[in-house]
Amino acid sequence: MNTALVWLRRDLRITDNTALAAAADHAANVVPVYVLSTWRGDHCWTGANRQRFLCGCLSSLAQNLTATGARLVVRKGSAVEELARLVEETHANAIFFNRDPDPFGRRTEDQLGAFGEKAGIKIVGCKDATIHERDEVLTSAGEPFRVFTPYARAWAKVGKAKARGRIGALRTPNRLSSLPLPTLETWGLKPEAEVLAPGEKAARARMKWFLEHGLAHYATGRNALAGELTSRLSQDLRFGLLSIRELFEKCHKRESELSASGKRSANKFMSELVWREFYVSILWHFPEVLDMEFNPKFRGMDWPGDLEHFDLWCAGETGFPIVDAAMRQLGQTGYMPNRARMIVAMFLTKDLLLDWRLGESYFMQKLTDGEISSNNGGWQWSAGTGADAAPYFRILNPWTQGARFDPDGEYVKKWVPELRNVPAKLLFEPPASGERLAAGYPAPIVDHAGAREKALELFGRYGRAHAARV
C-alpha cells in the first residue's frame, strides 16, 4: 500500500491545501508531518507572538486531521533528516510539500530534492502560498517586474487556478511516534501579548465576517486608526490557515454583489493581495533584499542615527503621540495596522535616520503576522530604498498624520494613557522646545522639520554619488 509524507510548514489547513490533496490522490496512506525548529531564546526573525499563534494553529490542525482519519506527526530537528527517518519508518515512496518563497525554505527544499534523488524517493513541490509564483508573471522580455503597476496588470491576465474543497477521508499509520504539540516553552519563550484566536476555524470566521461586513468599506476604513476596518487576515495567510485562491475567489464573487463604491473598496483589497504577491516575487528573484537595499544607489549608505533612539522607538517613548501609540499597540497585541506601520517605519528611517533593517527585524520579532517578503517590502518601501518604493523625499509628517487619521485622538489615548486628558488638537502639534504634552510623557526626541532636512541631504548625497559612479 503506497504511503506519502506531507511536509507542512506555512499551510496549516485541510481546505484547499495543494500538497495535502496531491498526496491523498497519490497514496492510500498519508502522513502529515510538522518538523519543529531547535532554536531557543531570542531570535532575530520571530518571537513569542508568532510562535504562540503557531502553537494554536498546530493544535487546531491536529484536531482537524484527526477528524479526517489522519494524524499529525510532530518531529524536531533538521527537516530533511527527520523526513528521511520517516521515509525509513513508513517505507514512503513520495514526499509532498508546498513551496516556500523565502531563501531559507528554498535551500531546505533543494536539500530535500537531493535526498530524494539519492534515495529514489519522489519529491513533489506544489504551488500554494500564492496564486502566481516564480516565473508566472514576467515582463515581455522574460524578466521579473520591479514596479508594481505593470506587475499587477500582467498578474491579472494570467489564468487563476480554482480552489479545491476540504479534504475528506485520510488514513495515517497508527504505529508512528510523535512528539507532543509544542508550547512556547519549546523555544524557551514566555507570552508577550494576547494574539488572535489561532486555527483554521477561527481564520474562516474572520474571513466570513470581513467578506460580509468589511470588504465594502475597506478603501476608507483601512486608514482610520481608531476603529480601523482591515481584514485582519494577514496572519491567516502567513500560516496558511486560509487558501489565497479561495480568499481571492470569494472577494471576486462578493465584489460582483456590491454597489459602485463597494466595488472600489473590494478592488482595493484585492489589489493589496496582489501587492503581497509582488513582494513574494521580489524576494524570489532578488533574495539579496534581505541583506541590502533593493535600489543600488542606496547600498552601503551610512545611517547616522542614535541607537538610544531605537530603544525609545521600540518602547513607544519618542514623544510623538501617533508613533508611540502604534509601537505600544504592537508591544501589547502583536499587531499594528498598515497606516501605522508606514508612519513608524518612516519615522525610524527618516526622522531618526536609523537603518531600516533594525525596524524590519524588530517587527518580525513582534508581529503575529510577520511575513518575511511583505515585511521587507514594506520597510524598504517606507525607507525609499525598495522596489517601487516611495521616493526618498516623501517623508510622512507624524504630526499631520495623526491629525488626518486619528482626528479625535481616540487611537492615541487608547494606547498612550498619559495623554488621555490632553485635548485632541494638542496631540497633533509639536510642543514648544523642551516642553511635554503631559506629565510623565517625554518631550519629542527630535525636531521633525530639522530631521527631515537631514534625511533629504543624506539620501540626496548618496543618490548623487551613485549617479556619478554610473
Short mmCIF file of C-alpha atoms in Angstrom, two decimals, residues 9-431:
data_model
loop_
_atom_site.label_atom_id
_atom_site.label_comp_id
_atom_site.label_asym_id
_atom_site.label_seq_id
_atom_site.Cartn_x
_atom_site.Cartn_y
_atom_site.Cartn_z
CA ARG A 9 5.11 24.45 7.18
CA ARG A 10 3.06 27.52 6.32
CA ASP A 11 -0.04 25.61 5.13
CA LEU A 12 -1.74 24.58 8.37
CA ARG A 13 -5.20 23.79 7.00
CA ILE A 14 -7.13 20.95 5.40
CA THR A 15 -9.16 23.10 2.98
CA ASP A 16 -7.65 23.67 -0.48
CA ASN A 17 -4.21 22.52 0.63
CA THR A 18 -2.41 21.68 -2.61
CA ALA A 19 0.24 19.32 -1.24
CA LEU A 20 -2.18 17.51 1.08
CA ALA A 21 -4.66 16.99 -1.76
CA ALA A 22 -1.90 15.79 -4.12
CA ALA A 23 -0.64 13.30 -1.53
CA ALA A 24 -4.16 12.00 -0.97
CA ASP A 25 -4.53 11.48 -4.73
CA HIS A 26 -1.18 9.66 -4.86
CA ALA A 27 -1.26 7.29 -1.89
CA ALA A 28 -3.63 5.29 0.31
CA ASN A 29 -1.66 6.23 3.43
CA VAL A 30 -0.87 9.91 4.07
CA VAL A 31 1.45 11.04 6.86
CA PRO A 32 1.16 14.78 7.62
CA VAL A 33 4.41 15.95 9.26
CA TYR A 34 5.46 19.14 11.04
CA VAL A 35 9.13 19.49 11.99
CA LEU A 36 9.82 21.82 14.90
CA SER A 37 12.85 24.10 14.85
CA THR A 38 15.53 23.62 17.51
CA TRP A 39 16.46 27.21 18.43
CA ARG A 40 15.70 28.57 21.89
CA GLY A 41 15.58 32.08 23.31
CA ASP A 42 15.85 35.24 21.27
CA HIS A 43 15.56 35.01 17.50
CA CYS A 44 16.04 37.88 15.08
CA TRP A 45 13.24 36.74 12.75
CA THR A 46 10.49 35.60 15.09
CA GLY A 47 9.26 35.85 18.66
CA ALA A 48 6.72 34.78 21.25
CA ASN A 49 3.66 36.21 19.50
CA ARG A 50 4.10 34.35 16.24
CA GLN A 51 5.21 31.15 17.97
CA ARG A 52 2.21 31.28 20.30
CA PHE A 53 -0.10 31.63 17.31
CA LEU A 54 1.74 28.74 15.62
CA CYS A 55 1.17 26.51 18.65
CA GLY A 56 -2.55 27.13 18.48
CA CYS A 57 -2.60 26.54 14.74
CA LEU A 58 -0.87 23.19 15.09
CA SER A 59 -3.31 22.14 17.82
CA SER A 60 -6.22 23.06 15.56
CA LEU A 61 -4.66 21.28 12.58
CA ALA A 62 -4.11 18.13 14.63
CA GLN A 63 -7.79 18.05 15.58
CA ASN A 64 -8.91 18.67 12.00
CA LEU A 65 -6.67 15.90 10.68
CA THR A 66 -7.96 13.51 13.32
CA ALA A 67 -11.49 14.20 12.10
CA THR A 68 -10.44 13.05 8.61
CA GLY A 69 -8.89 9.83 9.92
CA ALA A 70 -5.33 11.10 9.71
CA ARG A 71 -2.86 12.06 12.43
CA LEU A 72 -0.35 14.90 12.62
CA VAL A 73 3.16 13.59 13.28
CA VAL A 74 5.41 16.09 15.06
CA ARG A 75 9.18 15.77 14.95
CA LYS A 76 12.02 18.12 15.86
CA GLY A 77 15.38 18.85 14.26
CA SER A 78 16.67 19.11 10.72
CA ALA A 79 13.67 18.87 8.40
CA VAL A 80 15.50 16.77 5.80
CA GLU A 81 16.93 14.38 8.40
CA GLU A 82 13.58 13.91 10.13
CA LEU A 83 11.77 13.34 6.83
CA ALA A 84 14.43 10.81 5.86
CA ARG A 85 13.84 8.95 9.12
CA LEU A 86 10.11 8.91 8.45
CA VAL A 87 10.71 7.51 4.99
CA GLU A 88 12.54 4.60 6.63
CA GLU A 89 9.82 4.11 9.24
CA THR A 90 6.90 4.24 6.80
CA HIS A 91 8.52 2.97 3.58
CA ALA A 92 7.02 6.03 1.93
CA ASN A 93 7.69 6.40 -1.78
CA ALA A 94 6.94 10.14 -2.02
CA ILE A 95 7.19 13.39 -0.10
CA PHE A 96 4.86 16.26 -0.96
CA PHE A 97 5.26 19.85 0.21
CA ASN A 98 4.05 23.33 -0.65
CA ARG A 99 6.88 25.55 -1.83
CA ASP A 100 8.18 28.29 0.46
CA PRO A 101 9.11 31.61 -1.18
CA ASP A 102 11.80 32.61 1.29
CA PRO A 103 15.51 31.76 0.75
CA PHE A 104 15.88 29.52 3.81
CA GLY A 105 12.88 27.44 2.81
CA ARG A 106 14.17 27.15 -0.73
CA ARG A 107 17.57 25.92 0.45
CA THR A 108 15.92 23.25 2.57
CA GLU A 109 13.76 22.19 -0.38
CA ASP A 110 16.88 21.84 -2.53
CA GLN A 111 18.45 19.62 0.14
CA LEU A 112 15.28 17.54 0.26
CA GLY A 113 15.38 17.18 -3.52
CA ALA A 114 18.97 15.92 -3.33
CA PHE A 115 17.93 13.38 -0.69
CA GLY A 116 15.05 12.19 -2.83
CA GLU A 117 17.24 11.72 -5.87
CA LYS A 118 19.78 9.71 -3.87
CA ALA A 119 17.14 7.61 -2.09
CA GLY A 120 14.92 7.08 -5.11
CA ILE A 121 12.02 8.88 -3.45
CA LYS A 122 9.57 11.03 -5.38
CA ILE A 123 9.79 14.65 -4.17
CA VAL A 124 6.90 16.89 -5.22
CA GLY A 125 6.83 20.64 -4.59
CA CYS A 126 3.45 22.34 -5.05
CA LYS A 127 2.30 25.92 -5.55
CA ASP A 128 0.16 27.03 -2.63
CA ALA A 129 1.35 30.17 -0.79
CA THR A 130 0.49 32.45 -3.71
CA ILE A 131 -1.86 32.46 -6.68
CA HIS A 132 1.09 33.06 -9.01
CA GLU A 133 4.71 32.33 -8.22
CA ARG A 134 8.21 32.11 -9.64
CA ASP A 135 8.18 32.77 -13.37
CA GLU A 136 4.43 33.01 -14.00
CA VAL A 137 4.37 36.83 -14.07
CA LEU A 138 7.25 38.28 -16.09
CA THR A 139 7.86 41.15 -18.49
CA SER A 140 7.68 40.61 -22.24
CA ALA A 141 11.48 40.21 -22.11
CA GLY A 142 11.13 37.39 -19.59
CA GLU A 143 12.48 39.47 -16.71
CA PRO A 144 10.94 39.91 -13.25
CA PHE A 145 8.96 43.08 -12.68
CA ARG A 146 10.49 45.74 -10.46
CA VAL A 147 7.47 48.07 -10.41
CA PHE A 148 4.07 47.16 -9.04
CA THR A 149 1.59 48.61 -11.56
CA PRO A 150 2.86 46.76 -14.65
CA TYR A 151 3.25 43.64 -12.49
CA ALA A 152 -0.39 43.92 -11.39
CA ARG A 153 -1.56 44.33 -14.99
CA ALA A 154 0.35 41.23 -16.07
CA TRP A 155 -0.77 39.32 -12.97
CA ALA A 156 -4.42 39.97 -13.79
CA LYS A 157 -4.03 38.44 -17.26
CA VAL A 158 -2.72 35.07 -16.05
CA GLY A 159 -5.29 32.32 -15.58
CA LYS A 160 -6.25 31.55 -11.99
CA ALA A 161 -6.45 28.01 -10.60
CA LYS A 162 -9.69 27.19 -8.82
CA ALA A 163 -9.73 26.47 -5.11
CA ARG A 164 -10.38 22.89 -4.08
CA GLY A 165 -12.63 21.95 -1.21
CA ARG A 166 -11.96 20.44 2.17
CA ILE A 167 -10.07 17.16 2.38
CA GLY A 168 -12.37 14.25 3.17
CA ALA A 169 -11.12 10.92 4.45
CA LEU A 170 -7.42 10.28 5.05
CA ARG A 171 -5.51 7.45 6.64
CA THR A 172 -2.28 7.59 8.67
CA PRO A 173 -0.50 4.51 10.09
CA ASN A 174 -1.02 4.35 13.87
CA ARG A 175 2.39 2.96 14.75
CA LEU A 176 4.30 6.20 14.13
CA SER A 177 5.76 8.01 17.12
CA SER A 178 5.16 11.73 17.50
CA LEU A 179 6.36 14.44 19.84
CA PRO A 180 3.75 16.37 21.84
CA LEU A 181 2.34 19.50 20.28
CA PRO A 182 4.63 22.46 21.01
CA THR A 183 4.16 25.18 23.59
CA LEU A 184 6.07 28.44 24.00
CA GLU A 185 8.42 26.61 26.35
CA THR A 186 9.54 24.52 23.35
CA TRP A 187 11.51 27.59 22.29
CA GLY A 188 12.19 28.92 25.78
CA LEU A 189 9.70 31.76 25.32
CA LYS A 190 7.10 33.41 27.54
CA PRO A 191 3.82 35.07 26.43
CA GLU A 192 4.15 38.70 25.42
CA ALA A 193 0.73 39.62 24.04
CA GLU A 194 -2.81 38.37 23.60
CA VAL A 195 -2.85 37.22 19.99
CA LEU A 196 -5.86 36.50 17.80
CA ALA A 197 -7.60 33.14 18.02
CA PRO A 198 -5.47 30.65 16.04
CA GLY A 199 -6.50 27.81 13.76
CA GLU A 200 -8.39 27.25 10.54
CA LYS A 201 -11.88 27.56 12.07
CA ALA A 202 -11.08 30.97 13.58
CA ALA A 203 -9.49 32.14 10.34
CA ARG A 204 -12.53 31.13 8.32
CA ALA A 205 -14.78 33.00 10.74
CA ARG A 206 -12.65 36.13 10.26
CA MET A 207 -12.82 35.74 6.50
CA LYS A 208 -16.60 35.33 6.59
CA TRP A 209 -17.03 38.45 8.74
CA PHE A 210 -14.80 40.56 6.53
CA LEU A 211 -16.48 39.49 3.32
CA GLU A 212 -19.91 40.30 4.74
CA HIS A 213 -19.15 43.45 6.72
CA GLY A 214 -15.72 44.85 5.90
CA LEU A 215 -14.91 44.40 2.23
CA ALA A 216 -17.37 47.04 1.00
CA HIS A 217 -15.83 49.67 3.29
CA TYR A 218 -12.18 48.69 3.07
CA ALA A 219 -10.93 51.60 0.96
CA THR A 220 -11.80 54.19 3.62
CA GLY A 221 -11.77 52.06 6.75
CA ARG A 222 -8.24 50.71 6.27
CA ASN A 223 -6.60 54.03 7.13
CA ALA A 224 -8.71 55.06 10.13
CA LEU A 225 -6.54 54.22 13.11
CA ALA A 226 -9.37 54.28 15.64
CA GLY A 227 -11.85 51.56 14.74
CA GLU A 228 -9.79 50.63 11.68
CA LEU A 229 -11.58 48.30 9.31
CA THR A 230 -8.96 45.99 7.87
CA SER A 231 -9.35 42.32 7.08
CA ARG A 232 -7.17 41.04 9.97
CA LEU A 233 -6.40 38.06 7.73
CA SER A 234 -2.68 38.63 7.29
CA GLN A 235 -1.60 36.10 9.93
CA ASP A 236 -4.05 33.60 8.46
CA LEU A 237 -2.39 33.89 5.06
CA ARG A 238 1.06 33.82 6.67
CA PHE A 239 0.38 30.46 8.34
CA GLY A 240 -1.77 29.12 5.54
CA LEU A 241 -4.94 28.86 7.62
CA LEU A 242 -6.69 30.25 4.56
CA SER A 243 -6.07 29.49 0.92
CA ILE A 244 -5.15 32.62 -1.04
CA ARG A 245 -7.03 31.12 -4.01
CA GLU A 246 -10.22 30.71 -2.02
CA LEU A 247 -9.95 34.19 -0.49
CA PHE A 248 -9.44 35.82 -3.88
CA GLU A 249 -12.35 33.88 -5.39
CA LYS A 250 -14.68 34.84 -2.56
CA CYS A 251 -13.64 38.50 -2.79
CA HIS A 252 -14.28 38.50 -6.53
CA LYS A 253 -17.70 36.94 -6.05
CA ARG A 254 -18.61 39.37 -3.28
CA GLU A 255 -17.41 42.31 -5.39
CA SER A 256 -19.97 41.44 -8.05
CA GLU A 257 -22.75 41.89 -5.48
CA LEU A 258 -21.70 45.34 -4.23
CA SER A 259 -22.55 48.92 -5.15
CA ALA A 260 -20.12 51.07 -7.14
CA SER A 261 -18.36 52.33 -4.00
CA GLY A 262 -18.32 48.82 -2.57
CA LYS A 263 -16.75 47.50 -5.76
CA ARG A 264 -13.99 50.11 -5.47
CA SER A 265 -13.29 49.01 -1.92
CA ALA A 266 -13.26 45.34 -2.89
CA ASN A 267 -10.88 46.03 -5.74
CA LYS A 268 -8.62 47.97 -3.38
CA PHE A 269 -8.43 44.97 -1.07
CA MET A 270 -7.76 42.58 -3.96
CA SER A 271 -5.02 44.95 -5.09
CA GLU A 272 -3.42 44.52 -1.66
CA LEU A 273 -3.41 40.76 -2.23
CA VAL A 274 -1.54 41.41 -5.48
CA TRP A 275 0.95 43.62 -3.59
CA ARG A 276 1.57 40.60 -1.36
CA GLU A 277 2.35 38.50 -4.43
CA PHE A 278 4.56 41.27 -5.86
CA TYR A 279 6.71 41.25 -2.74
CA VAL A 280 6.91 37.44 -2.85
CA SER A 281 8.12 37.76 -6.45
CA ILE A 282 10.72 40.35 -5.47
CA LEU A 283 12.05 38.09 -2.73
CA TRP A 284 12.11 35.09 -5.06
CA HIS A 285 14.06 36.84 -7.81
CA PHE A 286 16.13 39.17 -5.62
CA PRO A 287 16.79 37.35 -2.32
CA GLU A 288 19.59 39.82 -1.59
CA VAL A 289 16.93 42.32 -0.45
CA LEU A 290 17.07 40.66 2.98
CA ASP A 291 20.64 41.90 3.35
CA MET A 292 20.83 45.05 1.26
CA GLU A 293 18.79 47.80 -0.35
CA PHE A 294 16.90 46.82 -3.49
CA ASN A 295 17.81 50.17 -5.05
CA PRO A 296 21.60 50.02 -5.65
CA LYS A 297 22.05 53.76 -5.28
CA PHE A 298 21.46 53.46 -1.53
CA ARG A 299 23.56 50.35 -0.86
CA GLY A 300 26.25 50.91 1.72
CA MET A 301 24.57 54.07 2.97
CA ASP A 302 25.62 55.19 6.42
CA TRP A 303 22.73 55.52 8.88
CA PRO A 304 23.94 58.11 11.40
CA GLY A 305 21.08 57.84 13.90
CA ASP A 306 21.46 57.32 17.64
CA LEU A 307 20.83 53.71 18.78
CA GLU A 308 19.40 55.02 22.04
CA HIS A 309 16.61 56.47 19.91
CA PHE A 310 15.94 52.97 18.59
CA ASP A 311 15.28 51.75 22.12
CA LEU A 312 12.88 54.65 22.71
CA TRP A 313 11.13 53.91 19.40
CA CYS A 314 10.67 50.25 20.41
CA ALA A 315 9.26 51.26 23.79
CA GLY A 316 6.87 53.90 22.39
CA GLU A 317 8.67 56.70 24.25
CA THR A 318 9.61 59.08 21.42
CA GLY A 319 7.37 61.99 22.40
CA PHE A 320 5.47 61.69 19.09
CA PRO A 321 1.96 60.53 20.10
CA ILE A 322 0.98 58.69 16.92
CA VAL A 323 4.32 56.86 16.79
CA ASP A 324 4.21 55.88 20.44
CA ALA A 325 0.61 54.70 20.24
CA ALA A 326 1.43 52.42 17.31
CA MET A 327 4.53 50.97 18.93
CA ARG A 328 2.71 50.30 22.18
CA GLN A 329 -0.13 48.65 20.29
CA LEU A 330 2.44 46.38 18.66
CA GLY A 331 4.00 45.54 22.00
CA GLN A 332 0.70 44.73 23.66
CA THR A 333 -1.11 42.95 20.82
CA GLY A 334 1.43 41.72 18.27
CA TYR A 335 -0.40 43.77 15.64
CA MET A 336 -0.30 47.20 14.04
CA PRO A 337 -2.50 48.49 11.17
CA ASN A 338 -0.80 49.21 7.87
CA ARG A 339 -1.13 53.00 8.06
CA ALA A 340 0.59 52.97 11.44
CA ARG A 341 3.33 50.69 10.07
CA MET A 342 4.10 53.25 7.39
CA ILE A 343 4.19 56.09 9.91
CA VAL A 344 6.54 54.39 12.37
CA ALA A 345 8.77 52.98 9.62
CA MET A 346 9.27 56.38 8.01
CA PHE A 347 9.82 57.91 11.42
CA LEU A 348 12.60 55.42 12.21
CA THR A 349 14.35 55.82 8.87
CA LYS A 350 13.70 59.48 8.02
CA ASP A 351 13.34 61.23 11.40
CA LEU A 352 15.71 59.08 13.45
CA LEU A 353 17.96 58.18 10.47
CA LEU A 354 18.26 54.58 11.66
CA ASP A 355 18.80 51.57 9.44
CA TRP A 356 15.58 50.04 8.14
CA ARG A 357 16.99 46.57 8.94
CA LEU A 358 16.66 47.35 12.66
CA GLY A 359 12.95 48.01 12.27
CA GLU A 360 12.47 45.07 9.91
CA SER A 361 13.93 42.65 12.45
CA TYR A 362 12.01 44.17 15.37
CA PHE A 363 8.73 43.86 13.50
CA MET A 364 9.46 40.22 12.69
CA GLN A 365 10.10 39.56 16.39
CA LYS A 366 6.81 41.17 17.48
CA LEU A 367 4.26 40.78 14.68
CA THR A 368 1.92 37.81 14.78
CA ASP A 369 1.51 38.20 11.02
CA GLY A 370 5.24 38.64 10.31
CA GLU A 371 5.65 37.67 6.66
CA ILE A 372 9.26 37.91 5.53
CA SER A 373 8.57 39.19 2.00
CA SER A 374 5.83 41.69 2.87
CA ASN A 375 7.70 42.95 5.92
CA ASN A 376 10.88 43.51 3.93
CA GLY A 377 8.94 45.09 1.09
CA GLY A 378 7.09 47.42 3.44
CA TRP A 379 10.20 48.52 5.26
CA GLN A 380 12.17 49.17 2.09
CA TRP A 381 9.17 50.98 0.59
CA SER A 382 8.98 53.27 3.61
CA ALA A 383 12.74 53.83 3.68
CA GLY A 384 12.70 54.76 -0.02
CA THR A 385 15.18 52.00 -0.89
CA GLY A 386 12.91 49.23 -2.19
CA ALA A 387 11.04 48.04 -5.25
CA ASP A 388 8.58 50.68 -6.46
CA ALA A 389 9.25 52.48 -3.19
CA ALA A 390 8.04 55.84 -2.02
CA PRO A 391 10.65 58.34 -3.32
CA TYR A 392 13.19 59.19 -0.64
CA PHE A 393 11.94 62.76 -0.48
CA ARG A 394 8.45 61.59 0.50
CA ILE A 395 8.62 61.90 4.27
CA LEU A 396 5.47 61.50 6.33
CA ASN A 397 4.96 64.13 8.99
CA PRO A 398 3.95 62.24 12.16
CA TRP A 399 2.09 65.29 13.50
CA THR A 400 -0.12 65.76 10.44
CA GLN A 401 -0.55 62.00 10.01
CA GLY A 402 -2.05 61.88 13.49
CA ALA A 403 -4.41 64.75 12.71
CA ARG A 404 -5.50 63.14 9.47
CA PHE A 405 -6.01 59.54 10.56
CA ASP A 406 -6.82 59.95 14.28
CA PRO A 407 -8.53 63.38 14.37
CA ASP A 408 -10.23 62.83 17.73
CA GLY A 409 -7.13 61.34 19.32
CA GLU A 410 -9.03 58.17 20.13
CA TYR A 411 -6.27 55.83 18.95
CA VAL A 412 -3.52 57.77 20.73
CA LYS A 413 -5.42 57.97 24.01
CA LYS A 414 -6.20 54.26 23.95
CA TRP A 415 -2.57 53.22 23.75
CA VAL A 416 -0.86 56.16 25.50
CA PRO A 417 -2.80 56.65 28.73
CA GLU A 418 -0.55 59.56 29.79
CA LEU A 419 -2.27 61.61 27.08
CA ARG A 420 -5.90 60.81 27.85
CA ASN A 421 -6.61 64.23 29.32
CA VAL A 422 -4.81 66.21 26.62
CA PRO A 423 -7.14 67.97 24.12
CA ALA A 424 -7.00 66.21 20.75
CA LYS A 425 -5.79 69.28 18.85
CA LEU A 426 -2.66 69.44 21.02
CA LEU A 427 -1.74 65.87 20.10
CA PHE A 428 -1.01 66.94 16.54
CA GLU A 429 1.20 69.95 17.14
CA PRO A 430 4.79 69.77 18.37
CA PRO A 431 5.09 71.35 21.81
#
